[in-house]
Structure formats: structure tokens, C-alpha cells
Amino acid sequence: MGRTGRVVIAITGASGSILGIRLLQSLKGVEKHLVISANSSKVIEHETGMSVEEVRKLGDFSYDDGDLAARISSGSFLYDSMCIIPCSGSTLAKVSAGIADSLISRTASVALKERRKLIIVPRETPLSTIYIENMLRLSRSGVIIAPAMPGYYTRPASVDQMTDFVVGRVLDLMGIENNKIQRWNGIE
Ligand SMILES: Cc1cc2nc3c(=O)[nH]c(=O)nc-3n(C[C@H](O)[C@H](O)[C@H](O)COP(=O)(O)O)c2cc1C
């Protein structure tokens, strides 16, 4: 599959909604297809002060998580990558088990069968054995597990900088040029 210039972004109810929001704001020159889970609404409003409607507008196309007939749920809909950011333990478990009862889990399940690039950004600590096993299972299926873990070697001075670190690494994984992160250049 050549480059389509389309990406699918899903925001679920883990803490760290700002990661998904900042990723959407940073994605330039691509068509953004966005799904926000019902459970993420409370987290978005509590953590960012933004309304879900405002976040929805960051996508070029926005779908309801209950709409299993949305076009992104079909393998015939082509895109370059899908990213679930942040990804709750619940959505992670569903995707790992092949449960496809919401648009997000269905689209991820289709991404797996179509061998598309799927990036999952979990946010939880500490991690249970079940959570770790779910990540392992997905990693073995080709999913990129990119936890919301900022590096400290850039000496971040703000939450914004820590957020940008994670978002920059995700953009790298999506194959999208960016200057969000200060790249390691050895110790001077
Ligand atoms: C304020 C708040 C913070 C939460 N933070 C996390 C979290 O960091 N990680 C996580 O896996 N679940 C977290 N949850 C729980 C999820 O929202 C919950 O498991 C939900 O069922 C996930 O549904 P979804 O994956 O469809 O969005 C949080 C819930 C609330 C209300």
C-alpha cells in the first residue's frame, strides 16, 4: 500500500488526553480521522478544560465510537497508520482479545488483520501482569507499543515539553517529520 496521506487517531479514557490533542494539533498535511471514546469525555474535560466538541474539531473527520458502520471500520478504507493515544487498559485488553464492539476496537482489529501500522500509547502505572501480557500479545502481532513515558535526558522544564517528547516520538513512528523533540546528540 502506498502512502494515502490519511491517519486514524483514537482517544480513549486513560489519563493523558492532552497527548491525543497535541498529536492532532501537530499533524499537518495529512487527513485526520478521529474517534473519541465515550469514557474519554470526562477525562478530556477534567484534565484539559477543553470540551469534547472542541477536540472533535481537530479532526478533519470525526466519528462516534458507537458507530460501527463508520467508513474507518472497513478494511477497504485505506490509511497510513492508526494511533490510539492515550490507550486505556480496557481498550488495550479488547484489542488484544479481538473484541470489536466499539468503533475504536473494531478499527484496531481491522488494522491488525490488514497488517496496517498500529501504534498504541498506553498510560497506566504500575502495570498488572494481565496488562503486560496484553501488550506482549499485541507487540507479537506487529503493534508498536509506545507507552506515555517521557525521556528526562532533555531536562524538560514543563509538562508541555514532556508531552511534546511523547508526541514527537509518536510522530516519528508514524513517519511524519517533526521537530517536537530535541534529538540525542551524545553528551557534550
Ligand atoms: C479521571 C480518570 C482517569 C483515568 N485514568 C486511566 C488511566 O490512566 N489508564 C487507564 O487504563 N484507565 C484510566 N481510567 C479508566 C478508564 O476511563 C476506564 O477503564 C474506561 O472504561 C475506559 O474506556 P475506553 O477505553 O472505552 O475509553 C480513568 C478514568 C477516569 C475517570
PDB file of C-alpha atoms and ligand atoms in Angstrom, residues 12-15 37 39-40 43 88-91 123-124, ligand 1:
ATOM      1  CA  THR A  12      -9.682   6.694  24.967  1.00  0.00           C
ATOM      2  CA  GLY A  13     -10.370   7.218  28.671  1.00  0.00           C
ATOM      3  CA  ALA A  14      -6.851   6.861  30.065  1.00  0.00           C
ATOM      4  CA  SER A  15      -5.291   9.852  31.742  1.00  0.00           C
ATOM      5  CA  SER A  37     -14.446   7.139  23.230  1.00  0.00           C
ATOM      6  CA  ASN A  39     -15.329   7.309  28.543  1.00  0.00           C
ATOM      7  CA  SER A  40     -12.651   9.777  27.500  1.00  0.00           C
ATOM      8  CA  VAL A  43     -11.062  12.836  31.332  1.00  0.00           C
ATOM      9  CA  SER A  88      -6.798   2.751  28.355  1.00  0.00           C
ATOM     10  CA  GLY A  89      -6.127  -0.683  29.822  1.00  0.00           C
ATOM     11  CA  SER A  90      -9.678  -1.573  28.860  1.00  0.00           C
ATOM     12  CA  THR A  91      -9.256  -0.756  25.160  1.00  0.00           C
ATOM     13  CA  ARG A 123      -0.892   5.121  30.180  1.00  0.00           C
ATOM     14  CA  GLU A 124      -1.027   3.325  33.483  1.00  0.00           C
TER      15      GLU A 124
HETATM   16  C1  LIG B   1     -10.212  10.649  35.565  1.00  0.00           C
HETATM   17  C2  LIG B   1      -9.974   9.258  35.047  1.00  0.00           C
HETATM   18  C3  LIG B   1      -8.693   8.849  34.771  1.00  0.00           C
HETATM   19  C4  LIG B   1      -8.441   7.558  34.277  1.00  0.00           C
HETATM   20  N1  LIG B   1      -7.160   7.206  34.003  1.00  0.00           N
HETATM   21  C5  LIG B   1      -6.903   5.993  33.461  1.00  0.00           C
HETATM   22  C6  LIG B   1      -5.572   5.649  33.073  1.00  0.00           C
HETATM   23  O1  LIG B   1      -4.631   6.424  33.211  1.00  0.00           O
HETATM   24  N2  LIG B   1      -5.375   4.457  32.484  1.00  0.00           N
HETATM   25  C7  LIG B   1      -6.403   3.571  32.264  1.00  0.00           C
HETATM   26  O2  LIG B   1      -6.139   2.493  31.703  1.00  0.00           O
HETATM   27  N3  LIG B   1      -7.673   3.862  32.627  1.00  0.00           N
HETATM   28  C8  LIG B   1      -7.951   5.050  33.224  1.00  0.00           C
HETATM   29  N4  LIG B   1      -9.241   5.387  33.577  1.00  0.00           N
HETATM   30  C9  LIG B   1     -10.292   4.358  33.451  1.00  0.00           C
HETATM   31  C10 LIG B   1     -10.892   4.286  32.054  1.00  0.00           C
HETATM   32  O3  LIG B   1     -11.522   5.524  31.722  1.00  0.00           O
HETATM   33  C11 LIG B   1     -11.935   3.151  32.035  1.00  0.00           C
HETATM   34  O4  LIG B   1     -11.284   1.893  32.127  1.00  0.00           O
HETATM   35  C12 LIG B   1     -12.828   3.169  30.809  1.00  0.00           C
HETATM   36  O5  LIG B   1     -13.703   2.049  30.855  1.00  0.00           O
HETATM   37  C13 LIG B   1     -12.046   3.128  29.525  1.00  0.00           C
HETATM   38  O6  LIG B   1     -12.949   3.077  28.432  1.00  0.00           O
HETATM   39  P1  LIG B   1     -12.474   3.389  26.945  1.00  0.00           P
HETATM   40  O7  LIG B   1     -11.246   2.582  26.713  1.00  0.00           O
HETATM   41  O8  LIG B   1     -13.616   2.952  26.079  1.00  0.00           O
HETATM   42  O9  LIG B   1     -12.240   4.845  26.837  1.00  0.00           O
HETATM   43  C14 LIG B   1      -9.520   6.665  34.083  1.00  0.00           C
HETATM   44  C15 LIG B   1     -10.818   7.084  34.367  1.00  0.00           C
HETATM   45  C16 LIG B   1     -11.054   8.355  34.840  1.00  0.00           C
HETATM   46  C17 LIG B   1     -12.469   8.780  35.144  1.00  0.00           C
END
